[in-house]
Amino acid sequence: MTTAVDHFRAAVDRRDLGALDDLFTEDIRLYSPVKFTPFEGRPAVLGLFGVLLRTFQDFRYVGELAGASQTSADGAEAPSAVLLFRATVGGREIHGIDLLHLDDDGRIKEFTVMVRPQSAVQALGEAVLAGLVADGLAPSP
């Protein structure tokens, strides 16, 4: 059975921003390693992905783990997946994971990104901020 995770991974591989729209819940939250508060809502997350798809060089998924995780205070579990990736930003190699939580309809409702090393996090933060400013999605620093 093909899931939103499979469709997400294929859309990212094709750098197809339009294909991501139906995969996210309207109230999706994306937790970024370069911002304390999450990006909230489909428009904000799609805007961020537009920047990310332009920013990452040589982006590729190198592994996937699937399972379930507790995503609410009531202890309910939901399908989840961890996608391992490698990429380059500003000449820095990044190792990272995308942690995806799905809702009851199989859409991505929560997305957490973790990357290493610290120098890559800094390079990623600078590049993403510049892209968000350029797209009018964040104020100029």
Coordinates of N, CA and C in Angstrom, one line a residue:
M1 N 0.8 -1.2 0.0 CA 0.0 0.0 0.0 C 0.9 1.3 0.0
T2 N 0.6 2.2 -0.9 CA 1.3 3.4 -1.0 C 0.8 4.4 0.1
T3 N 1.7 5.1 0.8 CA 1.2 6.0 1.8 C 1.7 7.4 1.5
A4 N 1.2 8.4 2.3 CA 1.6 9.7 2.2 C 3.1 9.9 2.2
V5 N 3.8 9.0 3.1 CA 5.2 9.1 3.2 C 5.9 8.7 1.8
D6 N 5.4 7.7 1.2 CA 5.9 7.3 -0.1 C 5.7 8.4 -1.1
H7 N 4.5 9.0 -1.1 CA 4.2 10.1 -2.1 C 5.1 11.3 -1.7
F8 N 5.3 11.6 -0.4 CA 6.1 12.7 0.0 C 7.6 12.5 -0.5
R9 N 8.1 11.3 -0.3 CA 9.5 11.0 -0.7 C 9.6 11.2 -2.2
A10 N 8.7 10.7 -3.0 CA 8.7 10.8 -4.4 C 8.6 12.2 -4.9
A11 N 7.8 13.0 -4.3 CA 7.6 14.4 -4.6 C 8.9 15.2 -4.3
V12 N 9.6 14.9 -3.2 CA 10.8 15.6 -2.9 C 11.9 15.1 -3.9
D13 N 11.9 13.9 -4.2 CA 12.9 13.4 -5.2 C 12.8 14.1 -6.5
R14 N 11.5 14.4 -6.9 CA 11.2 15.1 -8.2 C 11.3 16.6 -8.0
R15 N 11.4 17.1 -6.8 CA 11.4 18.5 -6.5 C 10.1 19.1 -7.0
D16 N 9.0 18.4 -6.7 CA 7.6 18.8 -7.1 C 6.8 19.4 -6.0
L17 N 6.9 20.7 -5.8 CA 6.2 21.4 -4.7 C 4.7 21.2 -4.8
G18 N 4.2 21.2 -6.0 CA 2.7 21.0 -6.2 C 2.2 19.7 -5.6
A19 N 3.0 18.7 -5.7 CA 2.6 17.4 -5.3 C 2.5 17.3 -3.8
L20 N 3.1 18.2 -3.1 CA 3.1 18.1 -1.6 C 1.8 18.6 -1.0
D21 N 1.1 19.5 -1.7 CA 0.0 20.2 -1.2 C -1.1 19.2 -0.6
D22 N -1.5 18.2 -1.3 CA -2.5 17.3 -0.8 C -2.0 16.3 0.3
L23 N -0.7 16.3 0.5 CA -0.1 15.3 1.5 C -0.1 15.9 2.9
F24 N -0.3 17.2 3.0 CA -0.2 17.9 4.4 C -1.6 18.2 4.8
T25 N -1.8 18.1 6.2 CA -3.1 18.5 6.8 C -3.1 20.1 6.7
E26 N -4.3 20.6 6.8 CA -4.4 22.1 6.8 C -3.6 22.7 7.9
D27 N -3.6 22.1 9.1 CA -3.0 22.6 10.3 C -1.6 22.0 10.6
I28 N -0.9 21.5 9.6 CA 0.4 20.9 9.7 C 1.3 21.8 10.5
R29 N 2.2 21.2 11.3 CA 3.2 21.9 12.0 C 4.6 21.3 11.6
L30 N 5.5 22.2 11.3 CA 6.9 21.7 10.9 C 7.9 22.3 11.9
Y31 N 8.6 21.5 12.6 CA 9.6 21.9 13.6 C 10.9 21.8 12.9
S32 N 11.6 23.0 12.9 CA 12.8 23.2 12.2 C 14.0 23.3 13.1
P33 N 15.2 22.8 12.7 CA 16.3 23.0 13.6 C 16.8 24.4 13.7
V34 N 16.3 25.3 12.9 CA 16.9 26.7 12.9 C 15.9 27.7 13.4
K35 N 14.7 27.2 13.9 CA 13.7 28.1 14.4 C 13.0 27.5 15.6
F36 N 12.9 28.3 16.7 CA 12.4 27.8 17.9 C 10.9 27.4 17.8
T37 N 10.1 28.2 17.2 CA 8.7 27.9 17.1 C 8.4 27.2 15.7
P38 N 7.4 26.4 15.7 CA 7.2 25.7 14.4 C 6.6 26.6 13.3
F39 N 6.8 26.1 12.1 CA 6.0 26.7 11.0 C 4.7 26.1 11.1
E40 N 3.6 26.9 11.0 CA 2.3 26.3 11.2 C 1.3 26.6 10.1
G41 N 0.6 25.6 9.6 CA -0.3 25.7 8.5 C 0.3 25.4 7.2
R42 N -0.6 24.8 6.3 CA -0.2 24.4 5.0 C 0.5 25.5 4.2
P43 N 0.0 26.7 4.1 CA 0.7 27.7 3.3 C 2.1 28.0 3.8
A44 N 2.3 28.1 5.1 CA 3.6 28.4 5.7 C 4.6 27.2 5.4
V45 N 4.1 26.0 5.6 CA 5.0 24.8 5.3 C 5.3 24.7 3.8
L46 N 4.3 24.9 3.0 CA 4.6 24.8 1.5 C 5.6 25.9 1.1
G47 N 5.4 27.1 1.7 CA 6.4 28.2 1.4 C 7.8 27.8 1.8
L48 N 7.9 27.2 3.0 CA 9.2 26.7 3.4 C 9.8 25.7 2.5
F49 N 9.0 24.7 2.1 CA 9.5 23.7 1.2 C 9.9 24.3 -0.2
G50 N 9.2 25.3 -0.6 CA 9.7 26.0 -1.8 C 11.1 26.5 -1.7
V51 N 11.4 27.0 -0.5 CA 12.8 27.5 -0.3 C 13.7 26.3 -0.1
L52 N 13.3 25.3 0.6 CA 14.2 24.1 0.8 C 14.6 23.4 -0.5
L53 N 13.6 23.3 -1.3 CA 13.9 22.6 -2.6 C 14.9 23.3 -3.5
R54 N 14.9 24.6 -3.3 CA 15.9 25.4 -4.0 C 17.3 25.5 -3.3
T55 N 17.2 25.3 -2.0 CA 18.4 25.5 -1.1 C 19.3 24.3 -1.1
F56 N 18.7 23.1 -0.9 CA 19.5 21.9 -0.8 C 20.1 21.5 -2.1
Q57 N 21.4 21.1 -2.1 CA 22.1 20.6 -3.2 C 22.3 19.1 -3.0
D58 N 22.2 18.3 -4.0 CA 22.5 16.9 -3.9 C 21.7 16.3 -2.8
F59 N 20.4 16.7 -2.6 CA 19.5 16.1 -1.6 C 19.1 14.7 -2.0
R60 N 19.2 13.8 -1.0 CA 18.8 12.4 -1.3 C 18.4 11.7 0.0
Y61 N 17.4 10.9 -0.1 CA 17.0 10.1 1.1 C 17.8 8.8 1.0
V62 N 18.4 8.4 2.1 CA 19.2 7.2 2.2 C 18.7 6.1 3.1
G63 N 17.5 6.3 3.7 CA 16.9 5.3 4.5 C 15.6 5.7 5.0
E64 N 14.8 4.7 5.5 CA 13.5 4.9 6.0 C 13.2 3.9 7.1
L65 N 12.6 4.4 8.1 CA 12.1 3.5 9.2 C 10.6 3.9 9.4
A66 N 9.8 2.9 9.6 CA 8.4 3.1 9.8 C 7.9 2.5 11.1
G67 N 6.9 3.1 11.7 CA 6.3 2.6 12.9 C 5.2 3.4 13.4
A68 N 5.0 3.5 14.7 CA 4.0 4.4 15.3 C 4.6 5.1 16.4
S69 N 4.0 6.2 16.8 CA 4.5 7.0 17.9 C 3.3 7.7 18.6
Q70 N 3.5 8.0 19.8 CA 2.5 8.7 20.6 C 2.5 10.2 20.2
T71 N 1.4 10.7 19.7 CA 1.4 12.1 19.2 C 0.4 13.0 20.0
S72 N -0.3 12.4 21.0 CA -1.2 13.3 21.7 C -1.2 13.0 23.2
A73 N -1.7 13.8 24.0 CA -1.7 13.7 25.4 C -2.5 12.5 25.9
D74 N -3.4 12.0 25.1 CA -4.3 10.9 25.5 C -3.6 9.6 25.3
G75 N -2.4 9.6 24.8 CA -1.6 8.3 24.6 C -1.9 7.6 23.3
A76 N -2.7 8.2 22.4 CA -3.0 7.5 21.2 C -1.8 7.5 20.3
E77 N -1.7 6.4 19.6 CA -0.5 6.3 18.6 C -1.0 6.5 17.2
A78 N -0.1 7.0 16.4 CA -0.4 7.3 15.0 C 0.8 6.8 14.2
P79 N 0.5 6.4 12.9 CA 1.6 6.0 12.0 C 2.7 7.1 11.9
S80 N 3.9 6.7 11.9 CA 5.0 7.6 11.8 C 6.1 7.0 10.9
A81 N 7.0 7.9 10.4 CA 8.1 7.4 9.6 C 9.3 8.3 9.9
V82 N 10.5 7.8 9.8 CA 11.7 8.5 9.9 C 12.4 8.3 8.5
L83 N 12.7 9.5 7.8 CA 13.4 9.4 6.6 C 14.8 10.0 6.8
L84 N 15.9 9.2 6.6 CA 17.2 9.6 6.7 C 17.7 10.3 5.4
F85 N 18.4 11.4 5.5 CA 18.8 12.1 4.3 C 20.2 12.6 4.4
R86 N 20.8 12.9 3.2 CA 22.1 13.6 3.1 C 21.8 14.7 2.1
A87 N 22.6 15.8 2.3 CA 22.5 16.9 1.3 C 23.7 17.8 1.5
T88 N 23.8 18.9 0.7 CA 24.8 19.9 0.9 C 24.1 21.2 0.8
V89 N 24.6 22.1 1.7 CA 24.1 23.5 1.7 C 25.3 24.4 1.9
G90 N 25.5 25.3 1.0 CA 26.7 26.3 1.2 C 28.0 25.5 1.4
G91 N 28.2 24.4 0.7 CA 29.4 23.7 0.8 C 29.6 22.8 2.0
R92 N 28.5 22.8 2.8 CA 28.6 21.9 4.0 C 27.7 20.7 3.8
E93 N 28.3 19.5 4.2 CA 27.5 18.3 4.1 C 26.6 18.2 5.3
I94 N 25.3 17.8 5.1 CA 24.4 17.7 6.1 C 23.9 16.2 6.2
H95 N 23.9 15.8 7.4 CA 23.2 14.5 7.7 C 22.0 14.8 8.5
G96 N 20.8 14.2 8.1 CA 19.6 14.6 8.9 C 18.5 13.5 8.8
I97 N 17.5 13.8 9.5 CA 16.3 13.0 9.5 C 15.1 13.9 9.4
D98 N 14.1 13.4 8.7 CA 12.7 13.9 8.7 C 11.8 13.0 9.4
L99 N 11.2 13.4 10.5 CA 10.3 12.6 11.3 C 8.9 13.1 11.0
L100 N 8.1 12.2 10.4 CA 6.7 12.5 9.9 C 5.7 11.7 10.8
H101 N 4.7 12.4 11.2 CA 3.5 11.8 11.9 C 2.3 12.0 11.0
L102 N 1.5 11.0 10.9 CA 0.3 11.0 10.0 C -0.9 11.1 10.9
D103 N -2.0 11.7 10.3 CA -3.3 11.8 11.0 C -4.1 10.5 10.6
D104 N -5.3 10.5 11.1 CA -6.2 9.3 10.8 C -6.5 9.1 9.4
D105 N -6.4 10.2 8.6 CA -6.7 10.1 7.1 C -5.4 9.8 6.3
G106 N -4.3 9.6 7.0 CA -3.1 9.3 6.3 C -2.3 10.5 5.8
R107 N -2.7 11.7 6.2 CA -1.9 12.9 5.8 C -0.9 13.2 6.8
I108 N 0.1 14.0 6.4 CA 1.2 14.4 7.3 C 0.7 15.6 8.1
K109 N 0.7 15.4 9.5 CA 0.2 16.4 10.3 C 1.3 17.1 11.2
E110 N 2.4 16.4 11.3 CA 3.5 17.0 12.1 C 4.8 16.5 11.4
F111 N 5.8 17.4 11.3 CA 7.0 17.1 10.6 C 8.1 17.8 11.4
T112 N 9.1 16.9 11.8 CA 10.3 17.4 12.6 C 11.5 17.1 11.8
V113 N 12.4 18.2 11.7 CA 13.6 18.0 10.9 C 14.8 18.2 11.9
M114 N 15.7 17.2 11.9 CA 16.9 17.3 12.7 C 18.1 17.1 11.8
V115 N 19.1 18.0 12.0 CA 20.3 17.9 11.2 C 21.6 18.1 12.0
R116 N 22.7 17.6 11.5 CA 24.0 17.7 12.1 C 25.0 17.9 11.0
P117 N 26.2 18.4 11.2 CA 26.7 19.0 12.4 C 26.3 20.4 12.6
Q118 N 26.7 21.0 13.7 CA 26.3 22.4 14.0 C 26.7 23.4 12.9
S119 N 27.8 23.2 12.2 CA 28.2 24.1 11.2 C 27.2 24.0 10.0
A120 N 26.7 22.9 9.8 CA 25.7 22.7 8.7 C 24.3 23.3 9.1
V121 N 24.0 23.2 10.4 CA 22.8 23.9 10.9 C 22.8 25.4 10.7
Q122 N 24.0 26.0 10.9 CA 24.2 27.4 10.7 C 24.1 27.8 9.3
A123 N 24.7 27.0 8.4 CA 24.7 27.3 7.0 C 23.2 27.1 6.5
L124 N 22.5 26.1 6.9 CA 21.2 25.9 6.5 C 20.3 27.0 7.0
G125 N 20.5 27.5 8.2 CA 19.7 28.6 8.8 C 19.8 29.9 8.0
E126 N 21.1 30.2 7.6 CA 21.3 31.4 6.9 C 20.7 31.3 5.5
A127 N 20.9 30.1 4.8 CA 20.3 30.0 3.5 C 18.8 30.0 3.5
V128 N 18.2 29.3 4.4 CA 16.7 29.3 4.5 C 16.2 30.7 4.8
L129 N 16.8 31.4 5.7 CA 16.3 32.8 6.0 C 16.4 33.7 4.8
A130 N 17.5 33.6 4.1 CA 17.7 34.4 2.9 C 16.6 34.0 1.9
G131 N 16.3 32.7 1.7 CA 15.2 32.3 0.8 C 13.8 32.8 1.2
L132 N 13.5 32.7 2.5 CA 12.2 33.1 3.1 C 12.1 34.7 2.9
V133 N 13.1 35.4 3.1 CA 13.1 36.9 2.9 C 12.9 37.2 1.4
A134 N 13.6 36.5 0.6 CA 13.5 36.7 -0.9 C 12.1 36.4 -1.4
D135 N 11.4 35.4 -0.8 CA 10.1 35.0 -1.2 C 9.0 35.9 -0.5
G136 N 9.4 36.8 0.4 CA 8.4 37.6 1.1 C 7.8 36.9 2.3
L137 N 8.3 35.8 2.7 CA 7.7 35.0 3.8 C 8.3 35.2 5.2
A138 N 9.3 36.1 5.2 CA 9.9 36.5 6.5 C 10.4 37.9 6.3
P139 N 10.4 38.7 7.4 CA 10.9 40.0 7.3 C 12.5 40.0 7.2
S140 N 13.0 41.0 6.6 CA 14.4 41.2 6.4 C 15.1 41.4 7.8
P141 N 16.2 40.7 8.1 CA 16.8 40.8 9.4 C 17.4 42.2 9.7

